[in-house]
Coordinates of N, CA and C in Angstrom, one line a residue:
M1 N 81.0 444.0 -45.8 CA 80.2 442.8 -46.7 C 80.0 443.2 -48.2
R2 N 80.5 442.6 -49.2 CA 80.4 442.5 -50.4 C 79.2 441.6 -51.1
W3 N 78.5 442.2 -52.1 CA 77.2 441.9 -52.4 C 77.5 441.4 -53.9
P4 N 77.0 440.1 -54.0 CA 77.3 439.5 -55.1 C 77.0 439.7 -56.1
L5 N 77.6 440.1 -57.7 CA 77.3 440.7 -58.1 C 75.7 439.8 -59.1
I6 N 75.7 438.8 -59.4 CA 75.0 438.1 -60.2 C 73.7 437.9 -59.2
P7 N 73.1 437.5 -58.1 CA 72.4 437.5 -57.7 C 72.0 438.9 -57.3
T8 N 72.8 440.1 -57.4 CA 72.3 441.2 -56.9 C 71.4 441.9 -58.1
L9 N 72.2 441.5 -59.9 CA 71.6 442.2 -60.5 C 70.5 441.5 -61.0
C10 N 70.4 440.0 -60.8 CA 69.2 439.0 -61.0 C 67.9 439.6 -60.1
A11 N 68.0 439.9 -58.9 CA 67.6 440.4 -58.1 C 66.6 442.1 -58.7
G12 N 67.3 443.1 -59.1 CA 66.7 443.9 -59.6 C 66.1 444.0 -61.1
G13 N 66.6 442.9 -61.8 CA 66.6 442.7 -63.0 C 65.2 442.0 -63.4
C14 N 64.6 441.1 -62.0 CA 63.8 440.3 -61.7 C 62.8 441.3 -61.2
I15 N 63.0 442.0 -60.5 CA 62.5 443.2 -60.1 C 61.4 444.1 -61.1
A16 N 62.3 444.4 -61.9 CA 61.6 445.1 -63.4 C 60.7 444.5 -64.0
S17 N 61.3 442.7 -64.7 CA 60.5 442.4 -65.9 C 59.4 441.8 -65.2
Y18 N 59.2 441.5 -63.5 CA 58.5 441.3 -62.8 C 57.0 442.5 -63.1
Q19 N 57.4 443.8 -62.9 CA 56.5 445.0 -62.9 C 56.1 444.7 -64.4
L20 N 56.7 445.1 -65.4 CA 56.4 444.9 -66.7 C 55.2 443.7 -67.1
T21 N 55.8 442.6 -67.0 CA 55.0 441.7 -67.4 C 53.9 441.2 -66.6
F22 N 53.9 441.7 -65.1 CA 52.4 441.6 -64.6 C 51.4 442.4 -65.1
F23 N 51.7 443.9 -64.6 CA 50.7 445.3 -65.0 C 50.3 444.6 -66.4
A24 N 51.3 444.3 -67.3 CA 50.6 444.4 -68.9 C 49.6 443.0 -68.9
A25 N 49.9 442.0 -68.1 CA 48.8 440.9 -68.1 C 47.4 441.4 -67.4
V26 N 47.5 442.0 -66.6 CA 46.5 442.5 -65.8 C 45.4 443.2 -66.9
K27 N 46.4 444.5 -67.8 CA 45.8 444.7 -68.4 C 45.0 444.4 -69.3
T28 N 45.8 443.4 -70.1 CA 45.8 442.5 -71.2 C 44.5 441.5 -71.1
T29 N 44.5 440.7 -70.2 CA 43.1 439.9 -69.7 C 42.4 439.9 -68.6
G30 N 42.5 441.0 -67.4 CA 42.1 441.4 -66.0 C 42.8 441.0 -65.0
V31 N 42.3 441.9 -64.1 CA 42.8 441.3 -62.6 C 42.8 440.0 -61.8
A32 N 41.7 439.5 -62.0 CA 41.9 438.0 -61.5 C 42.2 437.0 -62.2
V33 N 42.5 437.2 -63.7 CA 43.0 435.9 -64.4 C 44.6 435.8 -64.1
G34 N 45.2 437.8 -64.9 CA 46.4 438.1 -65.0 C 47.0 437.6 -63.4
T35 N 46.3 437.7 -62.4 CA 47.4 437.7 -60.9 C 47.1 436.0 -60.7
M36 N 45.7 435.8 -61.1 CA 45.7 433.9 -60.9 C 47.5 433.5 -60.8
V37 N 47.4 433.9 -62.9 CA 48.2 432.9 -63.2 C 49.4 433.3 -63.2
G38 N 50.0 435.0 -63.1 CA 50.6 435.1 -62.9 C 51.6 434.6 -61.3
I39 N 51.1 434.5 -60.4 CA 51.8 434.1 -59.1 C 51.2 432.5 -58.7
G40 N 49.9 432.4 -59.4 CA 49.6 431.2 -59.6 C 50.1 429.8 -59.8
S41 N 51.4 430.6 -61.0 CA 52.0 429.6 -61.7 C 54.0 429.8 -60.8
S42 N 53.7 430.7 -60.0 CA 55.5 430.6 -59.6 C 55.6 429.8 -58.7
P43 N 54.8 429.1 -57.7 CA 55.5 428.0 -56.7 C 56.0 427.2 -57.7
V44 N 55.3 426.3 -58.9 CA 56.1 425.1 -59.7 C 57.5 425.5 -60.1
M45 N 57.7 426.5 -60.3 CA 58.9 427.4 -61.0 C 59.1 427.9 -60.3
A46 N 59.3 428.7 -59.3 CA 60.1 428.6 -58.0 C 60.9 426.9 -57.0
G47 N 59.9 425.9 -57.3 CA 60.3 424.6 -56.4 C 61.0 424.3 -57.7
I48 N 61.2 424.3 -59.2 CA 62.0 423.8 -60.3 C 63.1 424.2 -59.5
L49 N 63.8 425.6 -59.7 CA 64.7 426.6 -59.9 C 65.2 426.3 -58.3
A50 N 65.0 426.2 -57.3 CA 64.7 426.2 -56.1 C 66.2 424.8 -56.1
F51 N 65.1 423.5 -56.4 CA 65.8 422.6 -56.7 C 67.2 422.2 -57.9
L52 N 67.3 423.4 -58.9 CA 68.6 423.1 -59.7 C 69.3 423.7 -59.1
V53 N 69.1 424.9 -58.7 CA 70.4 425.8 -58.3 C 70.9 425.7 -56.5
L54 N 69.9 425.5 -55.6 CA 69.8 425.6 -54.4 C 70.2 424.4 -53.7
G55 N 69.7 423.3 -54.4 CA 69.4 421.9 -54.1 C 68.2 421.3 -53.0
E56 N 67.4 422.4 -52.7 CA 66.5 422.2 -52.1 C 65.7 421.5 -52.5
R57 N 65.0 420.5 -51.8 CA 64.1 419.4 -52.1 C 62.4 420.0 -51.3
P58 N 61.8 420.1 -52.2 CA 60.7 421.0 -51.9 C 59.4 419.9 -50.9
G59 N 59.5 418.3 -50.9 CA 59.0 417.9 -50.3 C 57.4 417.6 -51.0
R60 N 56.6 416.4 -50.0 CA 55.5 416.0 -50.6 C 54.3 417.0 -50.1
R61 N 54.8 417.4 -49.3 CA 53.4 418.9 -48.4 C 53.4 419.8 -49.5
W62 N 54.6 420.1 -50.1 CA 54.8 421.3 -50.7 C 53.7 420.7 -52.2
A63 N 54.1 419.6 -52.2 CA 54.0 419.1 -54.1 C 52.2 419.0 -53.9
G64 N 52.0 418.2 -52.9 CA 50.0 418.2 -52.3 C 49.7 420.1 -52.5
A65 N 50.5 420.9 -51.6 CA 50.0 422.5 -52.0 C 49.1 423.0 -53.3
T66 N 51.0 422.6 -53.7 CA 51.3 423.1 -55.1 C 50.3 422.4 -56.0
A67 N 49.8 421.2 -56.1 CA 48.7 420.4 -57.0 C 47.5 421.3 -56.5
L68 N 47.3 421.7 -55.4 CA 46.2 422.2 -55.3 C 45.6 424.1 -55.4
A69 N 46.9 424.5 -55.3 CA 46.7 425.4 -56.0 C 47.0 425.9 -57.5
V70 N 47.2 424.8 -58.2 CA 47.3 425.2 -59.9 C 46.1 424.4 -60.0
A71 N 46.0 423.2 -59.7 CA 44.4 423.1 -60.1 C 43.0 424.0 -59.7
G72 N 43.6 424.7 -58.1 CA 42.6 425.6 -58.2 C 42.5 427.0 -59.3
C73 N 44.1 427.2 -59.6 CA 44.1 428.3 -61.0 C 43.4 427.7 -62.0
S74 N 43.9 426.9 -62.3 CA 43.2 426.0 -63.6 C 41.3 426.3 -63.5
L75 N 40.6 425.9 -62.4 CA 39.7 426.1 -62.3 C 38.7 427.9 -62.4
L76 N 40.0 429.0 -62.3 CA 39.8 429.6 -61.8 C 39.7 430.5 -63.6
L77 N 40.8 429.9 -64.4 CA 40.6 429.8 -65.9 C 39.5 429.2 -66.7
A78 N 38.6 428.5 -65.7 CA 37.7 428.0 -66.8 C 36.6 428.5 -66.3
T79 N 36.2 429.9 -66.9 CA 35.1 430.6 -66.1 C 34.1 430.7 -67.4
G80 N 34.6 430.4 -68.5 CA 33.6 430.5 -69.7 C 33.9 431.8 -70.4
G81 N 32.6 432.7 -70.3 CA 32.5 434.1 -71.1 C 32.6 434.9 -69.7
E82 N 32.8 434.8 -68.5 CA 32.4 435.6 -67.3 C 33.2 436.6 -67.0
V83 N 34.6 435.9 -67.0 CA 36.2 436.7 -67.3 C 37.0 436.3 -68.4
S84 N 37.6 437.8 -68.8 CA 38.2 437.9 -69.9 C 39.9 436.8 -69.8
V85 N 40.0 435.8 -70.6 CA 41.2 435.7 -70.8 C 41.8 435.4 -72.2
N86 N 42.9 436.2 -72.2 CA 43.4 436.3 -73.5 C 44.8 436.0 -73.7
P87 N 45.0 435.2 -74.7 CA 46.3 434.5 -74.8 C 47.6 434.9 -74.9
L88 N 47.6 436.4 -74.9 CA 48.6 437.1 -75.0 C 49.2 437.4 -73.4
G89 N 48.1 437.5 -72.5 CA 47.9 437.7 -71.4 C 48.2 437.0 -70.3
I90 N 48.1 435.9 -70.7 CA 48.2 434.8 -70.0 C 49.7 434.6 -69.8
V91 N 50.8 434.3 -72.0 CA 51.8 434.4 -71.5 C 52.9 435.5 -70.6
L92 N 52.0 437.0 -70.7 CA 52.5 437.9 -69.8 C 52.3 437.1 -68.3
A93 N 51.1 437.0 -67.9 CA 51.4 435.8 -66.7 C 52.1 435.0 -66.2
L94 N 52.5 434.8 -67.3 CA 53.5 433.3 -66.8 C 54.7 433.5 -66.4
G95 N 54.9 435.5 -67.5 CA 56.2 435.8 -67.5 C 57.0 436.3 -66.1
A96 N 55.4 437.0 -65.3 CA 55.7 437.4 -64.2 C 55.4 436.2 -62.8
G97 N 55.4 435.0 -63.5 CA 55.4 433.9 -62.3 C 56.9 433.9 -62.4
L98 N 57.5 433.7 -63.5 CA 58.8 433.0 -63.4 C 59.8 434.3 -62.8
S99 N 59.4 435.6 -63.3 CA 60.3 436.8 -62.5 C 60.4 436.6 -61.3
Y100 N 58.9 436.4 -60.7 CA 58.7 436.5 -59.3 C 59.6 435.2 -59.0
A101 N 59.6 434.2 -59.0 CA 60.2 432.5 -58.5 C 61.7 433.3 -58.8
A102 N 62.7 433.7 -59.4 CA 63.5 434.4 -60.3 C 63.8 435.1 -59.0
Y103 N 63.5 436.0 -58.6 CA 63.4 437.1 -57.9 C 63.9 436.7 -56.5
T104 N 63.0 435.8 -56.2 CA 63.0 435.2 -54.9 C 64.4 434.4 -54.4
L105 N 64.5 433.6 -55.8 CA 65.7 433.1 -55.5 C 67.2 433.7 -55.3
A106 N 66.4 434.7 -56.0 CA 68.1 435.6 -55.8 C 67.8 437.0 -54.5
I107 N 67.0 436.6 -53.7 CA 67.2 437.5 -52.8 C 67.4 436.4 -51.5
K108 N 67.1 435.5 -51.6 CA 67.3 434.2 -50.7 C 69.1 434.0 -50.6
A109 N 69.4 434.2 -51.6 CA 70.8 434.2 -51.6 C 72.2 435.2 -51.1
L110 N 70.9 436.8 -51.4 CA 71.4 437.7 -50.8 C 71.1 438.2 -49.3
L111 N 70.3 437.2 -48.8 CA 69.9 437.4 -47.4 C 70.8 436.7 -46.4
A112 N 71.8 436.3 -46.7 CA 72.4 435.5 -46.0 C 73.8 436.7 -45.4
G113 N 73.7 436.5 -44.0 CA 74.7 438.1 -43.5 C 74.0 438.9 -43.7
R114 N 72.8 439.5 -44.2 CA 72.5 440.8 -44.5 C 71.1 440.8 -44.1
S115 N 71.1 441.9 -43.7 CA 69.4 442.3 -43.3 C 68.6 442.4 -44.1
P116 N 67.2 441.8 -44.2 CA 66.0 442.0 -45.0 C 65.9 443.5 -45.2
D117 N 66.5 444.4 -44.9 CA 65.6 445.7 -45.2 C 66.7 446.3 -46.3
A118 N 68.1 445.9 -45.9 CA 68.8 446.4 -46.7 C 69.2 445.7 -47.8
V119 N 68.5 444.1 -48.6 CA 68.4 443.8 -49.4 C 67.5 444.2 -50.4
I120 N 65.9 444.5 -50.1 CA 64.9 444.3 -50.4 C 65.3 446.3 -51.0
A121 N 65.6 447.0 -49.8 CA 66.6 448.5 -50.9 C 67.4 448.3 -51.8
V122 N 68.2 447.4 -51.5 CA 68.5 447.5 -53.0 C 68.6 446.3 -53.9
A123 N 67.7 445.8 -54.0 CA 66.9 445.4 -54.9 C 66.4 446.0 -55.6
F124 N 65.1 446.9 -55.0 CA 64.0 447.6 -55.5 C 64.8 449.0 -56.2
C125 N 65.5 449.6 -55.6 CA 66.7 451.1 -56.7 C 67.1 450.0 -57.5
L126 N 67.4 449.1 -57.4 CA 68.3 448.9 -59.1 C 66.9 448.4 -59.8
G127 N 65.8 447.8 -59.6 CA 64.9 447.4 -60.2 C 64.5 448.9 -60.6
A128 N 64.5 450.3 -59.6 CA 63.6 451.2 -60.4 C 64.7 452.2 -61.5
L129 N 66.0 451.8 -61.5 CA 67.3 452.2 -62.4 C 66.8 451.6 -63.2
F130 N 66.8 450.3 -63.9 CA 66.1 450.1 -64.6 C 64.9 450.2 -65.7
L131 N 63.9 450.4 -64.7 CA 62.9 451.0 -65.5 C 62.8 452.5 -65.6
A132 N 63.6 453.3 -65.5 CA 63.6 454.6 -65.2 C 63.6 454.9 -66.5
P133 N 64.1 454.4 -67.3 CA 64.5 455.0 -69.3 C 62.8 455.3 -69.5
L134 N 62.1 454.3 -68.7 CA 60.6 454.5 -69.6 C 60.0 455.0 -69.3
L135 N 60.7 456.3 -67.9 CA 59.8 457.2 -68.1 C 60.0 458.7 -69.0
V136 N 60.5 458.4 -70.1 CA 60.8 459.3 -71.1 C 59.4 458.9 -71.7
G137 N 58.7 460.4 -71.6 CA 57.8 459.9 -72.5 C 56.4 460.2 -72.0
A138 N 56.5 459.4 -71.0 CA 55.3 458.8 -70.3 C 55.0 460.4 -69.6
D139 N 53.2 459.9 -69.8 CA 52.1 460.6 -69.1 C 51.7 460.9 -67.5
L140 N 52.8 461.6 -67.0 CA 52.3 461.6 -65.8 C 52.0 463.3 -65.5
S141 N 51.0 463.2 -65.6 CA 50.0 464.5 -65.7 C 48.8 463.9 -64.7
W142 N 48.7 462.4 -64.4 CA 47.9 462.5 -63.3 C 48.6 462.3 -62.1
L143 N 50.0 462.2 -61.8 CA 50.5 462.3 -60.7 C 50.8 463.4 -59.4
P144 N 50.4 465.0 -60.0 CA 49.9 465.5 -59.1 C 48.7 466.0 -58.5
S145 N 47.6 464.9 -59.0 CA 46.7 465.3 -58.3 C 46.4 464.0 -56.9
V146 N 45.3 464.6 -56.3 CA 45.3 464.0 -54.7 C 45.4 462.4 -55.3
R147 N 44.4 462.3 -55.5 CA 44.2 460.6 -56.0 C 45.5 460.0 -56.5
G148 N 46.2 460.7 -57.5 CA 47.5 460.7 -58.1 C 48.4 459.9 -56.6
A149 N 48.6 461.0 -55.8 CA 49.3 461.0 -55.1 C 49.2 459.7 -53.9
V150 N 47.7 459.7 -53.9 CA 47.4 458.3 -52.8 C 47.6 457.0 -53.3
V151 N 47.4 456.9 -54.7 CA 47.9 455.4 -55.1 C 49.4 455.5 -55.1
V152 N 49.9 456.1 -55.4 CA 51.6 456.2 -55.1 C 51.8 456.0 -53.9
L153 N 51.7 456.4 -53.1 CA 51.7 456.4 -51.4 C 51.5 455.1 -51.3
H154 N 49.6 454.0 -51.8 CA 49.6 453.2 -51.3 C 50.9 452.2 -51.9
L155 N 50.6 452.1 -53.5 CA 51.9 451.6 -54.1 C 53.1 451.2 -53.2
G156 N 53.7 452.4 -53.0 CA 55.2 452.3 -52.4 C 55.0 451.8 -51.3
L157 N 54.5 452.6 -50.2 CA 54.7 452.2 -48.8 C 53.5 450.8 -48.4
I158 N 52.8 451.1 -48.6 CA 51.9 449.0 -48.7 C 52.4 447.7 -49.5
A159 N 51.4 448.3 -50.5 CA 51.8 447.0 -51.6 C 53.0 446.6 -52.0
T160 N 54.1 447.6 -51.9 CA 55.9 447.4 -52.3 C 56.5 447.2 -50.6
A161 N 57.3 448.5 -49.9 CA 57.6 448.1 -49.2 C 57.7 447.2 -47.7
L162 N 56.2 447.4 -47.0 CA 55.6 446.5 -46.5 C 55.6 445.4 -46.4
S163 N 55.1 444.8 -48.0 CA 54.6 443.3 -48.4 C 56.2 443.0 -48.4
Y164 N 56.9 443.6 -49.2 CA 58.3 442.7 -49.5 C 59.3 442.4 -48.3
R165 N 58.4 443.3 -47.5 CA 59.9 443.7 -46.2 C 59.3 442.1 -45.2
L166 N 58.1 442.0 -45.0 CA 57.4 441.2 -44.3 C 58.0 440.0 -45.0
F167 N 57.8 439.3 -46.8 CA 58.1 438.6 -47.1 C 59.8 438.4 -47.2
A168 N 60.3 439.0 -47.1 CA 62.0 438.9 -47.0 C 62.1 437.9 -45.5
R169 N 61.9 438.9 -44.6 CA 61.6 438.5 -43.2 C 61.4 436.9 -43.5
G170 N 60.0 436.5 -44.0 CA 59.8 434.6 -43.9 C 60.6 434.2 -44.7
L171 N 61.7 434.6 -45.4 CA 61.9 433.9 -46.5 C 63.2 433.7 -45.6
Q172 N 63.5 433.8 -44.9 CA 65.2 434.0 -44.0 C 64.8 432.3 -43.3
T173 N 63.7 432.0 -43.4 CA 63.8 430.7 -42.3 C 62.9 430.0 -43.2
V174 N 62.1 430.2 -44.2 CA 61.2 429.6 -45.0 C 62.3 429.2 -46.1
P175 N 61.9 427.7 -46.6 CA 62.4 427.6 -48.2 C 61.7 428.2 -49.3
V176 N 62.4 428.5 -50.5 CA 61.6 429.4 -51.8 C 61.0 428.5 -51.9
A177 N 61.2 427.6 -52.4 CA 59.2 427.1 -52.9 C 58.2 427.0 -51.9
S178 N 58.3 426.7 -50.6 CA 57.4 426.9 -50.0 C 56.8 428.7 -49.5
A179 N 57.9 428.9 -49.5 CA 57.6 430.8 -49.3 C 56.7 431.4 -50.5
V180 N 57.1 431.1 -52.1 CA 56.3 431.6 -53.4 C 54.6 431.0 -52.7
T181 N 54.8 429.3 -52.4 CA 53.6 429.2 -52.7 C 52.8 429.6 -51.2
L182 N 53.3 430.5 -50.0 CA 52.3 430.6 -49.4 C 51.6 432.2 -49.6
S183 N 52.3 432.9 -50.9 CA 52.5 433.9 -51.0 C 51.3 433.5 -52.2
L184 N 50.5 432.7 -52.1 CA 49.3 432.9 -52.8 C 48.3 432.9 -52.5
A185 N 48.2 433.6 -51.1 CA 47.4 434.3 -50.4 C 47.1 435.6 -51.3
E186 N 48.3 436.3 -51.6 CA 48.0 437.8 -52.8 C 47.1 437.2 -53.5
P187 N 47.7 436.8 -54.6 CA 46.3 436.6 -55.9 C 45.2 435.8 -55.3
L188 N 44.6 435.6 -54.1 CA 43.8 435.2 -53.7 C 42.7 436.9 -53.2
T189 N 43.7 437.2 -52.4 CA 42.8 438.8 -52.4 C 42.6 439.3 -53.2
A190 N 43.5 439.8 -54.4 CA 43.4 440.2 -55.4 C 42.1 439.9 -56.5
T191 N 41.8 438.5 -56.4 CA 41.0 437.9 -56.8 C 39.5 438.6 -56.8
I192 N 39.8 438.5 -54.7 CA 38.1 438.4 -54.1 C 38.1 440.1 -54.4
L193 N 39.3 441.3 -54.6 CA 38.6 442.8 -54.8 C 38.6 442.9 -56.1
G194 N 39.3 441.8 -56.9 CA 38.7 441.9 -58.2 C 37.2 441.7 -59.4
V195 N 36.4 440.5 -57.6 CA 34.8 440.9 -58.2 C 34.1 441.5 -57.4
T196 N 34.7 442.4 -56.0 CA 34.3 443.6 -55.3 C 34.0 444.4 -55.3
V197 N 34.9 445.0 -56.2 CA 35.7 446.5 -56.1 C 35.7 446.4 -58.0
V198 N 36.1 445.8 -58.8 CA 36.3 446.2 -59.9 C 35.0 445.5 -60.5
G199 N 34.4 444.7 -60.0 CA 33.2 444.5 -60.9 C 33.4 443.1 -61.7
E200 N 34.5 442.7 -61.5 CA 34.7 441.3 -62.2 C 33.6 440.3 -61.9
R201 N 33.0 439.5 -62.5 CA 32.1 438.5 -62.3 C 33.1 437.0 -62.5
L202 N 32.7 436.6 -60.8 CA 33.3 434.5 -60.8 C 32.2 433.5 -61.0
T203 N 32.5 432.8 -61.2 CA 31.3 431.4 -61.6 C 31.6 430.5 -60.5
L204 N 30.7 429.7 -60.3 CA 30.5 428.6 -59.6 C 31.9 428.0 -59.0
T205 N 32.5 427.9 -60.6 CA 33.6 426.9 -61.2 C 34.7 427.7 -60.0
S206 N 34.9 429.2 -60.6 CA 35.7 429.9 -59.9 C 36.3 429.7 -58.7
L207 N 34.3 429.9 -57.9 CA 34.6 429.3 -56.5 C 35.0 428.6 -55.8
G208 N 35.2 427.2 -56.4 CA 35.5 426.0 -56.3 C 37.2 426.0 -56.2
G209 N 37.8 427.1 -57.6 CA 39.1 427.1 -57.5 C 39.2 428.0 -56.5
I210 N 38.9 428.7 -55.8 CA 39.7 429.7 -54.5 C 39.6 428.8 -53.3
L211 N 38.3 428.0 -53.3 CA 38.6 426.6 -52.1 C 39.7 425.7 -51.7
L212 N 40.3 425.8 -53.5 CA 41.3 424.5 -53.4 C 42.2 425.5 -53.3
I213 N 42.7 426.8 -53.5 CA 44.1 427.3 -53.0 C 44.0 427.5 -51.9
F214 N 42.4 427.7 -51.3 CA 42.6 427.8 -49.6 C 43.1 426.6 -49.4
G215 N 42.6 425.4 -49.8 CA 43.5 424.0 -49.2 C 44.9 423.9 -49.6
G216 N 45.3 424.3 -50.2 CA 46.3 424.3 -50.3 C 47.7 425.2 -49.8
L217 N 47.2 426.1 -49.3 CA 47.3 427.4 -48.5 C 47.6 426.4 -47.2
A218 N 46.7 426.1 -46.4 CA 46.3 425.5 -45.1 C 47.0 424.1 -44.8
L219 N 47.4 423.5 -45.9 CA 48.1 421.9 -46.2 C 49.5 422.3 -45.7
L220 N 49.9 423.4 -46.5 CA 51.7 424.2 -46.4 C 51.7 425.0 -45.3
A221 N 50.3 425.6 -45.1 CA 51.1 426.0 -43.2 C 51.2 425.5 -42.2
V222 N 49.9 424.8 -42.3 CA 49.6 424.0 -40.9 C 50.2 422.8 -41.2
G223 N 52.0 422.8 -40.6 CA 52.3 421.9 -40.9 C 52.5 420.3 -39.8
P224 N 53.1 419.2 -40.0 CA 52.7 418.0 -38.9 C 52.6 418.0 -37.9
R225 N 52.0 418.2 -36.8 CA 52.6 418.1 -35.8 C 53.7 417.0 -35.3
N226 N 54.2 417.5 -34.2 CA 55.5 416.5 -33.6 C 55.4 415.3 -32.9
R227 N 55.7 414.5 -33.2 CA 55.3 413.2 -32.5 C 56.2 412.7 -31.1
P228 N 55.4 412.8 -30.1 CA 56.4 412.5 -28.5 C 57.2 411.2 -29.1
G229 N 58.3 411.9 -28.6 CA 59.5 410.6 -28.7 C 59.4 409.6 -27.9
R230 N 60.1 408.4 -28.8 CA 59.9 406.8 -28.0 C 60.9 407.0 -26.7
P231 N 61.0 406.6 -25.3 CA 61.6 406.6 -24.2 C 63.1 405.2 -25.0

């Protein structure tokens, strides 16, 4: 089976652009804010793209869940001086959110008649090729160390291969907009790790934002019960 050119290139290109914008955003404005804005904005963008390109109508449940998630992200940004908020970092994070949404749309198109493993392998190989020129002149002296090797293995095997493989499998049966909204579990985890591991501090307002995101995920994940049919 042939691979359609535009969705394949889009998947690889979006993988590359997401890595660039996301890590730049995290470096500029911090782990918690960079992650929450980056992936927190992607459900809205995914819903719009899915409607425009695929004709998917996300529905009221998705709208309510996304509204809760966006409100939660807004509260996380309203943290005063506790967490660094950099305008450039926010723009980079929004670019990461758009890249993530477009990537999801592209692999949704590629999954038709293909295995998730093959789609992920092709997309990430292309993304790696697009990013390869950035290795020229880069400082890789940390790579041969034990710590560097552990970090690379973790990022490659767990954070990338395993997580995106599971995401692609779920995307086979879940609409694009809903899949991206459910992936807000990722920035939620990153926010908690940013506080507990990196040492970033969140206020009570930020904790309220986390609860709103939990509510949005629960609303979308727990579908309506099937009503018994009338005789």
